Amino acid sequence: MELTYWWILPLAVAAAAIGVLLHLRRRRPHHARLIAHGDRLTDLPEYQRALRNHRTRLALAVVMGAVFLAATATAAARPIHRTVEQPEVRNRDIVLCLDVSGSMTSTDAAIATVFQRLAKEFDGERIGMVIFDSSSVQLFPLTDDYDYAAEQLTQAKEALESGAGSFFDGTWNGEGSSLIGDGLASCVQSFPDTGTDTGTPDATGGAPQDTKRSRSVVLATDNFLSGEPVVTLDEAARMAAAKNVKVHALNPGDMDYGAQADQPGAQLRAATEHTGGSYFTLDSPESVPGIVQKVQETETNSYRAAPQSVIADSPAWPLSIALIAGTGMLVLGRRLEP
Amino acid sequence: MPSLLRRVKSKMFIFAHRRTLTLLDGEYGSVFKGRSLDFDELRAYVLGDEVRDIDWKATARHGSPLVKRYVAVRRHSVLLLVDTGRNMAAQALSGETKKDIAVHAAGVLGYLACRHGDDVGLLHGNAAVSRYVPPRGGEEHLERLLREVDSSVDLAGPPSSIAQQLDYVLRYLKGRLLIVAVADEFLPDTHTENLMRRLRARHEVLWLSVRDADLAPERGRHGQADSMDVGTGAGIPLPLAMDSAVRAAYTESMTERARKRKDIFRRLGIAEEQAAGSEDVLTAVFTLLEKHRSGALPARSAPKGGTRAG
């Protein structure tokens, strides 16, 4: 508890002292009725009793007045409450990287649903979305406009559930289908450059801040590659690692035969673990929320911002004391002034 | 300074439209038992008598010169005994200063005495000092007396003590006097009462009390301010005076006090009358003279205002 304008207090004391002095000085030529034989009244026991009560009330009024002045002066001096806080800053960048080949749509829809819900609770995070099949399409870049993201995710969810419409336009421009390496690479590319390797801060964000943001890709794919990708999954994973991007893979159809490393599921797992991410196999789309929860938990990379001192006015107690004293003075004043 | 006596006279003449001034003169004249400005007898002229004293009609009837004889006019002395202590600087019941009412009362009685041809003297003072101005005739003298009273009352002066003046009269003044005492509504203590009794035995005493201010005035009447006792300097805050319990007790105690005063004056056989303001003075003087003449002091002889006079 401290006072913003502490100098008001001595000022108020001085003002009160001057007021009292002036009052005492002016009191001399007091306008009173001159009477004789005042003992006619003052000797009455009733008068003596009334005089005692009157004096008590006067003393009480003086005390109330002093309290009132002190309280209002304290309130005028702005008492503040200073606390030091370290606000938690949640600064994650998440890119949803969805394989929209025919076998994946239900999983994608589940992921979209989960993130549509999550987007409403986001505060500080950025979310982006990329869909790919044989070529990748960025639905929306990393953004903290959660309304927009939720809207896009809703559209995506509906399109993925119906499996038709122009939503998938542009995803078949390449050769083959499910070119996962290309897809993951374009997802990784949707993160801005860290600036650490180029040495120039980027114009939009301020590079030092971006380096602190955790980056993750939620990759939904079954890793059934058909065709010849420009970038292989391994290369894409190395790019991701270079850009500090963790890849969390959700595989709805892990149908590996044996534990060989060249099986699609095992490749995917290797790729994600290379980036520091995690790998999940899905039994049904219903388990998506739980997995996303796990991903979220591994990614609670919250930074503590610099300690801030928070100053809050706390005028409540002096003002309530002043209010009580003022009310008391009014009540007493009614009694004193007939 | 305008003449104090003229002010007194003008008030008396306004009064005279309602009552007759001569009635007042008559009341005054009858205060003295031995009326003297009267025809006494006729006697034979002797050498040396004033020729203009010869009663020619009686001489014609009688045959020899006869001379009128008058009883020698005896000039009375009236002493105005006025309290000029600090108490008289306070408010009277009417809100005026008690001093003004005292001056007015002294003026009325002094003027009546002047018209009657009597001498008027003054004894006034306070607890510390008593001043005596010997009786003399004439309105100029009366005016001087009134001014002395007027200028002697001072808030900074010593407090009142009528006993000092009573003592002075008893100690130093010889001869029978008509004493008109003008004081406030004090309650005589035993000492003062004794002095008053002795005074009554030696002189004709008329007592005019100037009523003191109401200390616990009713709501809405004048006197709505804090009061200060000129005697002690103690203040009386208005809220206390307005307190209903205090006021009830005060009213009761005032009734008791008035009864006590009345008893004292009746016991002493001194005619006493009260004046609340300067408007009351003439009526009070009239009633006072009448009370004195009647000698006896009936419990309630005249309601204030003296309807009998009209």
XYZ file of C-alpha atoms in Angstrom, chain A residues 54 57-58 61 329-338, chain B residues 219 224-226 237-240 242:
23
model
C -24.102 18.671 23.715
C -21.912 15.390 20.504
C -19.594 18.258 19.645
C -18.575 15.690 15.547
C -21.530 14.150 10.739
C -24.845 14.674 8.953
C -26.731 12.828 11.662
C -24.918 14.751 14.400
C -25.385 17.976 12.495
C -29.137 17.468 12.516
C -28.971 17.038 16.250
C -26.692 20.040 16.784
C -28.522 22.442 14.504
C -32.164 22.599 15.606
C -39.147 28.457 18.185
C -32.708 32.773 17.849
C -28.997 32.919 18.518
C -26.436 31.699 20.936
C -25.623 27.457 22.836
C -28.922 27.839 21.069
C -29.542 24.085 20.648
C -29.506 23.704 24.411
C -34.168 25.010 22.312
